[in-house]
């Protein structure tokens, strides 16, 4: 038994180092690559970060805890609209509006978490229905949300008395937010809660037999995932200069699921890789824009067939082979 404990501890230390190494590599790529690609590269970098933050939250929900959500983009929408409306209607400064927007997203996440009473496919269908309800609310309450036209005249980002005046500065802000969100997710996954999430994701009955409060942790992981989605979504209006419901349809929820699947289920770095791939690829295939979802589907099928552990799994294999080669 002692040897088993030691092995588990060693495996945990290795996994811990790999998580932080992946964190460092992802941050390095985020800081270096987009600025080298010019202004459009900065724009894509900002879009990637918005999706990556939401995808990280979904990865914790789905890839770690096994709680599949088919309405995750709705929470990006709640964060986005709440932040803008608090700024424009109530005069909130950006930081206060953003924090309130995330808090509102968490509250809606807590509301959706009550659906865990449903089991199996019924829970998944209910999350899809939740996303559809949020979309219909955003699209049809024209007096508040602007309806299908959406909201324009988005106030700028002001933090601690300094105003973000251009895309370079917005990118810098997003990199900092992303770094904090990613680090928080790594700490969460490696901590006690993360181990409970993983146990639930592998076998709920076994987790319950170990004394884990399965319903409580399920609610917790859903709320956390929704909070991350709200954080990613609140910067979408700032980036585009407008926001409308079409940014947060069920297709966007499907896209987020494809991102974490292509990147590698259970891998935070994989969620970021998947987000980067599925944001960048369409930009180089604009001539085939009407086939976008078909292309995403093909990417998913090819990935699951040839890379069952996703892009993160491929990256891990490459690094392991390189380490073995250097050891020899």
mmCIF file of C-alpha atoms in Angstrom:
data_model
loop_
_atom_site.group_PDB
_atom_site.id
_atom_site.type_symbol
_atom_site.label_atom_id
_atom_site.label_comp_id
_atom_site.label_asym_id
_atom_site.label_seq_id
_atom_site.Cartn_x
_atom_site.Cartn_y
_atom_site.Cartn_z
ATOM 1 C CA UNK A 1 0.000 0.000 0.000
ATOM 2 C CA UNK A 2 2.860 2.339 0.764
ATOM 3 C CA UNK A 3 4.290 1.960 -2.730
ATOM 4 C CA UNK A 4 0.902 2.767 -4.217
ATOM 5 C CA UNK A 5 0.694 5.972 -2.222
ATOM 6 C CA UNK A 6 4.200 6.965 -3.258
ATOM 7 C CA UNK A 7 3.443 6.274 -6.893
ATOM 8 C CA UNK A 8 0.265 8.329 -6.680
ATOM 9 C CA UNK A 9 2.205 11.180 -5.101
ATOM 10 C CA UNK A 10 4.864 10.980 -7.805
ATOM 11 C CA UNK A 11 2.225 10.944 -10.529
ATOM 12 C CA UNK A 12 0.568 13.965 -8.936
ATOM 13 C CA UNK A 13 3.872 15.870 -8.847
ATOM 14 C CA UNK A 14 4.557 15.055 -12.499
ATOM 15 C CA UNK A 15 1.037 16.106 -13.472
ATOM 16 C CA UNK A 16 1.454 19.284 -11.428
ATOM 17 C CA UNK A 17 4.691 20.189 -13.226
ATOM 18 C CA UNK A 18 3.133 19.440 -16.612
ATOM 19 C CA UNK A 19 0.119 21.638 -15.865
ATOM 20 C CA UNK A 20 2.299 24.601 -14.960
ATOM 21 C CA UNK A 21 4.645 23.951 -17.892
ATOM 22 C CA UNK A 22 1.634 23.937 -20.207
ATOM 23 C CA UNK A 23 0.458 27.153 -18.543
ATOM 24 C CA UNK A 24 3.817 28.804 -19.195
ATOM 25 C CA UNK A 25 3.948 27.667 -22.827
ATOM 26 C CA UNK A 26 0.391 28.801 -23.530
ATOM 27 C CA UNK A 27 1.031 32.205 -21.963
ATOM 28 C CA UNK A 28 4.243 32.594 -23.961
ATOM 29 C CA UNK A 29 2.385 31.797 -27.179
ATOM 30 C CA UNK A 30 -0.427 34.205 -26.287
ATOM 31 C CA UNK A 31 2.004 37.045 -25.614
ATOM 32 C CA UNK A 32 4.290 36.545 -28.624
ATOM 33 C CA UNK A 33 2.286 35.234 -31.590
ATOM 34 C CA UNK A 34 -0.708 37.623 -32.019
ATOM 35 C CA UNK A 35 1.323 40.879 -31.974
ATOM 36 C CA UNK A 36 3.651 39.455 -34.644
ATOM 37 C CA UNK A 37 0.642 39.018 -36.951
ATOM 38 C CA UNK A 38 -0.233 42.726 -36.914
ATOM 39 C CA UNK A 39 -3.513 44.417 -36.004
ATOM 40 C CA UNK A 40 -5.658 41.584 -37.358
ATOM 41 C CA UNK A 41 -3.526 39.127 -35.421
ATOM 42 C CA UNK A 42 -4.248 41.112 -32.262
ATOM 43 C CA UNK A 43 -7.962 40.963 -33.043
ATOM 44 C CA UNK A 44 -7.816 37.189 -33.501
ATOM 45 C CA UNK A 45 -5.778 36.924 -30.310
ATOM 46 C CA UNK A 46 -8.521 38.775 -28.428
ATOM 47 C CA UNK A 47 -11.220 36.519 -29.902
ATOM 48 C CA UNK A 48 -9.196 33.418 -29.009
ATOM 49 C CA UNK A 49 -8.835 34.598 -25.415
ATOM 50 C CA UNK A 50 -12.582 35.253 -25.051
ATOM 51 C CA UNK A 51 -13.406 31.768 -26.316
ATOM 52 C CA UNK A 52 -10.504 30.161 -24.440
ATOM 53 C CA UNK A 53 -11.678 31.495 -21.074
ATOM 54 C CA UNK A 54 -15.181 30.135 -21.702
ATOM 55 C CA UNK A 55 -13.737 26.851 -23.004
ATOM 56 C CA UNK A 56 -11.578 26.433 -19.893
ATOM 57 C CA UNK A 57 -14.697 26.676 -17.735
ATOM 58 C CA UNK A 58 -16.485 24.169 -19.956
ATOM 59 C CA UNK A 59 -13.452 21.875 -19.807
ATOM 60 C CA UNK A 60 -13.646 21.780 -16.016
ATOM 61 C CA UNK A 61 -17.371 20.998 -16.263
ATOM 62 C CA UNK A 62 -17.222 18.417 -19.050
ATOM 63 C CA UNK A 63 -13.662 17.151 -19.378
ATOM 64 C CA UNK A 64 -12.998 16.888 -15.648
ATOM 65 C CA UNK A 65 -16.370 16.519 -13.902
ATOM 66 C CA UNK A 66 -18.313 14.926 -16.758
ATOM 67 C CA UNK A 67 -21.222 17.420 -16.617
ATOM 68 C CA UNK A 68 -22.081 18.045 -20.263
ATOM 69 C CA UNK A 69 -23.708 21.400 -21.026
ATOM 70 C CA UNK A 70 -25.314 22.174 -24.387
ATOM 71 C CA UNK A 71 -26.040 25.800 -23.544
ATOM 72 C CA UNK A 72 -22.699 27.191 -22.419
ATOM 73 C CA UNK A 73 -22.655 30.110 -24.874
ATOM 74 C CA UNK A 74 -25.774 31.484 -23.182
ATOM 75 C CA UNK A 75 -23.668 32.345 -20.146
ATOM 76 C CA UNK A 76 -21.222 34.243 -22.321
ATOM 77 C CA UNK A 77 -24.265 36.204 -23.485
ATOM 78 C CA UNK A 78 -25.453 36.890 -19.952
ATOM 79 C CA UNK A 79 -22.025 38.230 -18.999
ATOM 80 C CA UNK A 80 -21.809 40.357 -22.151
ATOM 81 C CA UNK A 81 -25.282 41.903 -21.991
ATOM 82 C CA UNK A 82 -25.259 42.420 -18.231
ATOM 83 C CA UNK A 83 -21.963 44.311 -18.389
ATOM 84 C CA UNK A 84 -23.067 46.556 -21.259
ATOM 85 C CA UNK A 85 -26.520 47.273 -19.806
ATOM 86 C CA UNK A 86 -25.108 48.137 -16.395
ATOM 87 C CA UNK A 87 -22.728 50.576 -18.074
ATOM 88 C CA UNK A 88 -25.243 52.185 -20.424
ATOM 89 C CA UNK A 89 -28.431 52.120 -18.330
ATOM 90 C CA UNK A 90 -27.128 52.551 -14.788
ATOM 91 C CA UNK A 91 -23.817 54.299 -15.394
ATOM 92 C CA UNK A 92 -21.645 51.637 -13.770
ATOM 93 C CA UNK A 93 -17.893 51.937 -14.392
ATOM 94 C CA UNK A 94 -16.529 49.036 -16.439
ATOM 95 C CA UNK A 95 -14.906 47.117 -13.582
ATOM 96 C CA UNK A 96 -18.011 47.276 -11.381
ATOM 97 C CA UNK A 97 -20.229 46.319 -14.332
ATOM 98 C CA UNK A 98 -17.929 43.409 -15.225
ATOM 99 C CA UNK A 99 -17.897 42.050 -11.671
ATOM 100 C CA UNK A 100 -21.672 42.408 -11.439
ATOM 101 C CA UNK A 101 -22.026 40.709 -14.832
ATOM 102 C CA UNK A 102 -19.965 37.745 -13.654
ATOM 103 C CA UNK A 103 -21.991 37.597 -10.433
ATOM 104 C CA UNK A 104 -25.233 37.535 -12.439
ATOM 105 C CA UNK A 105 -23.817 34.773 -14.636
ATOM 106 C CA UNK A 106 -22.955 32.772 -11.532
ATOM 107 C CA UNK A 107 -26.517 33.232 -10.240
ATOM 108 C CA UNK A 108 -27.947 31.954 -13.529
ATOM 109 C CA UNK A 109 -25.448 29.097 -13.347
ATOM 110 C CA UNK A 110 -26.766 28.284 -9.875
ATOM 111 C CA UNK A 111 -30.269 28.287 -11.327
ATOM 112 C CA UNK A 112 -29.267 25.899 -14.120
ATOM 113 C CA UNK A 113 -27.438 23.714 -11.607
ATOM 114 C CA UNK A 114 -30.790 22.803 -10.076
ATOM 115 C CA UNK A 115 -31.286 20.689 -13.200
ATOM 116 C CA UNK A 116 -28.850 18.102 -11.798
ATOM 117 C CA UNK A 117 -31.932 16.429 -10.344
ATOM 118 C CA UNK A 118 -32.452 15.216 -13.891
ATOM 119 C CA UNK A 119 -30.254 12.308 -14.872
ATOM 120 C CA UNK A 120 -28.428 11.315 -18.027
ATOM 121 C CA UNK A 121 -29.742 12.608 -21.326
ATOM 122 C CA UNK A 122 -32.502 14.615 -19.619
ATOM 123 C CA UNK A 123 -29.981 16.903 -17.930
ATOM 124 C CA UNK A 124 -28.200 17.497 -21.227
ATOM 125 C CA UNK A 125 -31.457 18.306 -23.030
ATOM 126 C CA UNK A 126 -32.424 20.654 -20.197
ATOM 127 C CA UNK A 127 -29.149 22.599 -20.531
ATOM 128 C CA UNK A 128 -29.870 22.973 -24.242
ATOM 129 C CA UNK A 129 -33.337 24.275 -23.383
ATOM 130 C CA UNK A 130 -31.828 26.712 -20.883
ATOM 131 C CA UNK A 131 -29.558 28.082 -23.599
ATOM 132 C CA UNK A 132 -32.474 28.469 -26.014
ATOM 133 C CA UNK A 133 -34.505 30.351 -23.386
ATOM 134 C CA UNK A 134 -31.646 32.799 -22.771
ATOM 135 C CA UNK A 135 -31.231 33.336 -26.523
ATOM 136 C CA UNK A 136 -34.955 34.001 -26.989
ATOM 137 C CA UNK A 137 -34.871 36.437 -24.092
ATOM 138 C CA UNK A 138 -31.958 38.342 -25.632
ATOM 139 C CA UNK A 139 -33.491 38.290 -29.115
ATOM 140 C CA UNK A 140 -37.038 39.321 -28.217
ATOM 141 C CA UNK A 141 -36.862 41.773 -25.311
ATOM 142 C CA UNK A 142 -36.108 44.601 -27.737
ATOM 143 C CA UNK A 143 -36.666 47.454 -25.296
ATOM 144 C CA UNK A 144 -33.865 46.154 -23.083
ATOM 145 C CA UNK A 145 -31.500 44.160 -25.287
ATOM 146 C CA UNK A 146 -32.074 45.751 -28.696
ATOM 147 C CA UNK A 147 -33.528 42.508 -30.033
ATOM 148 C CA UNK A 148 -31.890 40.891 -33.033
ATOM 149 C CA UNK A 149 -30.171 44.200 -33.861
ATOM 150 C CA UNK A 150 -28.408 44.148 -30.535
ATOM 151 C CA UNK A 151 -26.666 46.972 -28.724
ATOM 152 C CA UNK A 152 -24.210 49.483 -30.145
ATOM 153 C CA UNK A 153 -22.355 52.437 -28.671
ATOM 154 C CA UNK A 154 -20.496 50.178 -26.272
ATOM 155 C CA UNK A 155 -18.682 52.178 -23.553
ATOM 156 C CA UNK A 156 -14.929 51.768 -23.405
ATOM 157 C CA UNK A 157 -12.910 49.800 -20.895
ATOM 158 C CA UNK A 158 -11.641 51.895 -17.999
ATOM 159 C CA UNK A 159 -9.581 50.306 -15.258
ATOM 160 C CA UNK A 160 -8.208 52.107 -12.207
ATOM 161 C CA UNK A 161 -8.549 55.495 -13.887
ATOM 162 C CA UNK A 162 -6.835 54.446 -17.123
ATOM 163 C CA UNK A 163 -8.825 54.140 -20.356
ATOM 164 C CA UNK A 164 -8.132 51.384 -22.878
ATOM 165 C CA UNK A 165 -7.808 53.342 -26.118
ATOM 166 C CA UNK A 166 -6.764 50.817 -28.767
ATOM 167 C CA UNK A 167 -6.651 47.135 -29.620
ATOM 168 C CA UNK A 168 -3.090 46.700 -28.368
ATOM 169 C CA UNK A 169 -4.111 47.866 -24.918
ATOM 170 C CA UNK A 170 -7.261 45.719 -24.956
ATOM 171 C CA UNK A 171 -5.147 42.718 -25.911
ATOM 172 C CA UNK A 172 -2.813 43.428 -22.983
ATOM 173 C CA UNK A 173 -5.784 43.578 -20.599
ATOM 174 C CA UNK A 174 -7.175 40.324 -21.994
ATOM 175 C CA UNK A 175 -3.817 38.563 -21.640
ATOM 176 C CA UNK A 176 -3.712 39.530 -17.959
ATOM 177 C CA UNK A 177 -7.312 38.389 -17.414
ATOM 178 C CA UNK A 178 -6.596 35.147 -19.265
ATOM 179 C CA UNK A 179 -3.446 34.513 -17.212
ATOM 180 C CA UNK A 180 -5.384 34.928 -13.965
ATOM 181 C CA UNK A 181 -8.314 32.792 -15.163
ATOM 182 C CA UNK A 182 -6.048 30.006 -16.414
ATOM 183 C CA UNK A 183 -3.973 30.009 -13.215
ATOM 184 C CA UNK A 184 -7.168 29.860 -11.151
ATOM 185 C CA UNK A 185 -8.386 26.885 -13.200
ATOM 186 C CA UNK A 186 -5.066 25.051 -12.764
ATOM 187 C CA UNK A 187 -5.149 25.582 -9.002
ATOM 188 C CA UNK A 188 -8.768 24.473 -8.893
ATOM 189 C CA UNK A 189 -8.193 21.273 -10.873
ATOM 190 C CA UNK A 190 -5.153 20.355 -8.779
ATOM 191 C CA UNK A 191 -6.876 21.030 -5.467
ATOM 192 C CA UNK A 192 -9.308 19.051 -3.362
ATOM 193 C CA UNK A 193 -12.300 20.241 -5.370
ATOM 194 C CA UNK A 194 -10.602 19.258 -8.622
ATOM 195 C CA UNK A 195 -9.942 15.749 -7.351
ATOM 196 C CA UNK A 196 -13.592 15.486 -6.329
ATOM 197 C CA UNK A 197 -14.678 16.720 -9.767
ATOM 198 C CA UNK A 198 -12.459 14.108 -11.426
ATOM 199 C CA UNK A 199 -13.839 11.337 -9.222
ATOM 200 C CA UNK A 200 -17.399 12.327 -10.112
ATOM 201 C CA UNK A 201 -16.498 12.465 -13.791
ATOM 202 C CA UNK A 202 -15.072 8.941 -13.680
ATOM 203 C CA UNK A 203 -17.737 7.238 -11.575
ATOM 204 C CA UNK A 204 -20.427 9.023 -9.570
ATOM 205 C CA UNK A 205 -21.366 5.965 -7.519
ATOM 206 C CA UNK A 206 -17.747 5.314 -6.555
ATOM 207 C CA UNK A 207 -17.255 8.990 -5.693
ATOM 208 C CA UNK A 208 -20.297 8.917 -3.424
ATOM 209 C CA UNK A 209 -19.028 5.766 -1.717
ATOM 210 C CA UNK A 210 -15.815 7.662 -0.909
ATOM 211 C CA UNK A 211 -17.831 10.264 0.981
ATOM 212 C CA UNK A 212 -17.802 12.929 -1.732
ATOM 213 C CA UNK A 213 -20.848 15.212 -1.716
ATOM 214 C CA UNK A 214 -21.719 14.512 -5.353
ATOM 215 C CA UNK A 215 -24.720 16.885 -5.698
ATOM 216 C CA UNK A 216 -22.846 19.701 -3.974
ATOM 217 C CA UNK A 217 -19.761 19.355 -6.145
ATOM 218 C CA UNK A 218 -21.926 19.101 -9.268
ATOM 219 C CA UNK A 219 -23.566 22.406 -8.412
ATOM 220 C CA UNK A 220 -20.140 23.882 -7.685
ATOM 221 C CA UNK A 221 -18.565 22.855 -10.972
ATOM 222 C CA UNK A 222 -21.545 24.106 -12.994
ATOM 223 C CA UNK A 223 -21.440 27.476 -11.239
ATOM 224 C CA UNK A 224 -17.677 27.732 -11.800
ATOM 225 C CA UNK A 225 -17.979 26.815 -15.475
ATOM 226 C CA UNK A 226 -20.719 29.391 -15.996
ATOM 227 C CA UNK A 227 -18.668 32.050 -14.218
ATOM 228 C CA UNK A 228 -15.767 31.457 -16.605
ATOM 229 C CA UNK A 229 -18.177 31.729 -19.547
ATOM 230 C CA UNK A 230 -19.453 35.058 -18.248
ATOM 231 C CA UNK A 231 -15.890 36.327 -17.882
ATOM 232 C CA UNK A 232 -15.062 35.375 -21.470
ATOM 233 C CA UNK A 233 -18.300 36.817 -22.808
ATOM 234 C CA UNK A 234 -18.142 40.221 -21.160
ATOM 235 C CA UNK A 235 -15.256 41.303 -23.395
ATOM 236 C CA UNK A 236 -17.034 40.396 -26.657
ATOM 237 C CA UNK A 237 -18.907 43.743 -26.901
ATOM 238 C CA UNK A 238 -15.751 45.685 -26.059
ATOM 239 C CA UNK A 239 -13.872 43.896 -28.814
ATOM 240 C CA UNK A 240 -16.485 44.203 -31.573
ATOM 241 C CA UNK A 241 -18.053 47.527 -30.648
ATOM 242 C CA UNK A 242 -21.508 45.913 -30.557
ATOM 243 C CA UNK A 243 -23.260 42.818 -29.277
ATOM 244 C CA UNK A 244 -26.249 40.857 -30.555
ATOM 245 C CA UNK A 245 -27.853 37.500 -29.720
ATOM 246 C CA UNK A 246 -26.283 35.769 -32.727
ATOM 247 C CA UNK A 247 -22.988 35.754 -30.839
ATOM 248 C CA UNK A 248 -24.500 33.327 -28.322
ATOM 249 C CA UNK A 249 -26.626 30.776 -30.181
ATOM 250 C CA UNK A 250 -26.700 27.016 -29.621
ATOM 251 C CA UNK A 251 -24.203 26.786 -32.498
ATOM 252 C CA UNK A 252 -21.706 28.715 -30.374
ATOM 253 C CA UNK A 253 -22.338 26.274 -27.532
ATOM 254 C CA UNK A 254 -21.628 23.432 -29.949
ATOM 255 C CA UNK A 255 -18.480 25.225 -31.090
ATOM 256 C CA UNK A 256 -17.228 25.411 -27.499
ATOM 257 C CA UNK A 257 -17.789 21.669 -27.113
ATOM 258 C CA UNK A 258 -15.868 21.015 -30.326
ATOM 259 C CA UNK A 259 -13.034 23.198 -29.019
ATOM 260 C CA UNK A 260 -12.527 21.153 -25.867
ATOM 261 C CA UNK A 261 -12.945 17.868 -27.751
ATOM 262 C CA UNK A 262 -10.407 18.744 -30.445
ATOM 263 C CA UNK A 263 -8.048 20.168 -27.836
ATOM 264 C CA UNK A 264 -8.330 17.094 -25.626
ATOM 265 C CA UNK A 265 -10.942 16.373 -22.974
ATOM 266 C CA UNK A 266 -9.654 17.000 -19.478
ATOM 267 C CA UNK A 267 -6.782 19.252 -20.574
ATOM 268 C CA UNK A 268 -6.904 22.974 -19.803
ATOM 269 C CA UNK A 269 -4.147 23.643 -22.324
ATOM 270 C CA UNK A 270 -6.133 21.563 -24.801
ATOM 271 C CA UNK A 271 -9.134 23.860 -24.354
ATOM 272 C CA UNK A 272 -6.950 26.818 -25.317
ATOM 273 C CA UNK A 273 -5.448 24.952 -28.295
ATOM 274 C CA UNK A 274 -8.907 23.989 -29.512
ATOM 275 C CA UNK A 275 -10.120 27.573 -29.169
ATOM 276 C CA UNK A 276 -7.131 28.878 -31.128
ATOM 277 C CA UNK A 277 -7.577 26.331 -33.922
ATOM 278 C CA UNK A 278 -11.309 26.877 -34.352
ATOM 279 C CA UNK A 279 -10.999 30.667 -34.291
ATOM 280 C CA UNK A 280 -8.093 30.854 -36.744
ATOM 281 C CA UNK A 281 -9.136 28.191 -39.291
ATOM 282 C CA UNK A 282 -12.400 29.914 -40.372
ATOM 283 C CA UNK A 283 -10.494 33.137 -41.037
ATOM 284 C CA UNK A 284 -8.432 31.346 -43.669
ATOM 285 C CA UNK A 285 -11.502 29.666 -45.138
ATOM 286 C CA UNK A 286 -13.742 32.710 -45.545
ATOM 287 C CA UNK A 287 -14.501 31.680 -49.137
ATOM 288 C CA UNK A 288 -16.294 28.665 -47.660
ATOM 289 C CA UNK A 289 -18.080 30.546 -44.864
ATOM 290 C CA UNK A 290 -21.435 28.881 -45.608
ATOM 291 C CA UNK A 291 -19.798 25.518 -44.900
ATOM 292 C CA UNK A 292 -18.314 26.607 -41.575
ATOM 293 C CA UNK A 293 -20.173 24.097 -39.399
ATOM 294 C CA UNK A 294 -19.432 21.330 -41.902
ATOM 295 C CA UNK A 295 -15.742 22.189 -41.641
ATOM 296 C CA UNK A 296 -15.949 22.161 -37.839
ATOM 297 C CA UNK A 297 -17.638 18.765 -37.987
ATOM 298 C CA UNK A 298 -14.895 17.382 -40.220
ATOM 299 C CA UNK A 299 -12.232 18.763 -37.876
ATOM 300 C CA UNK A 300 -13.961 17.042 -34.957
ATOM 301 C CA UNK A 301 -14.255 13.689 -36.754
ATOM 302 C CA UNK A 302 -10.639 13.747 -37.950
ATOM 303 C CA UNK A 303 -9.435 14.778 -34.497
ATOM 304 C CA UNK A 304 -11.350 12.070 -32.646
ATOM 305 C CA UNK A 305 -10.238 9.461 -35.180
ATOM 306 C CA UNK A 306 -6.553 10.330 -35.493
ATOM 307 C CA UNK A 307 -5.986 12.137 -32.185
ATOM 308 C CA UNK A 308 -8.284 10.589 -29.552
ATOM 309 C CA UNK A 309 -6.512 12.569 -26.823
ATOM 310 C CA UNK A 310 -6.697 15.762 -28.847
ATOM 311 C CA UNK A 311 -4.061 18.355 -29.625
ATOM 312 C CA UNK A 312 -2.899 18.310 -26.009
ATOM 313 C CA UNK A 313 -2.295 14.560 -26.250
ATOM 314 C CA UNK A 314 -0.209 15.010 -29.394
ATOM 315 C CA UNK A 315 1.803 17.790 -27.751
ATOM 316 C CA UNK A 316 2.417 15.583 -24.698
ATOM 317 C CA UNK A 317 3.620 12.694 -26.881
ATOM 318 C CA UNK A 318 6.014 14.981 -28.758
ATOM 319 C CA UNK A 319 7.442 16.399 -25.524
ATOM 320 C CA UNK A 320 7.794 12.909 -24.007
ATOM 321 C CA UNK A 321 9.637 11.590 -27.071
ATOM 322 C CA UNK A 322 11.909 14.594 -27.056
ATOM 323 C CA UNK A 323 12.654 14.099 -23.350
ATOM 324 C CA UNK A 324 13.388 10.408 -23.943
ATOM 325 C CA UNK A 325 15.713 11.297 -26.813
ATOM 326 C CA UNK A 326 17.629 13.769 -24.674
ATOM 327 C CA UNK A 327 17.874 11.208 -21.848
ATOM 328 C CA UNK A 328 19.531 8.732 -24.211
#
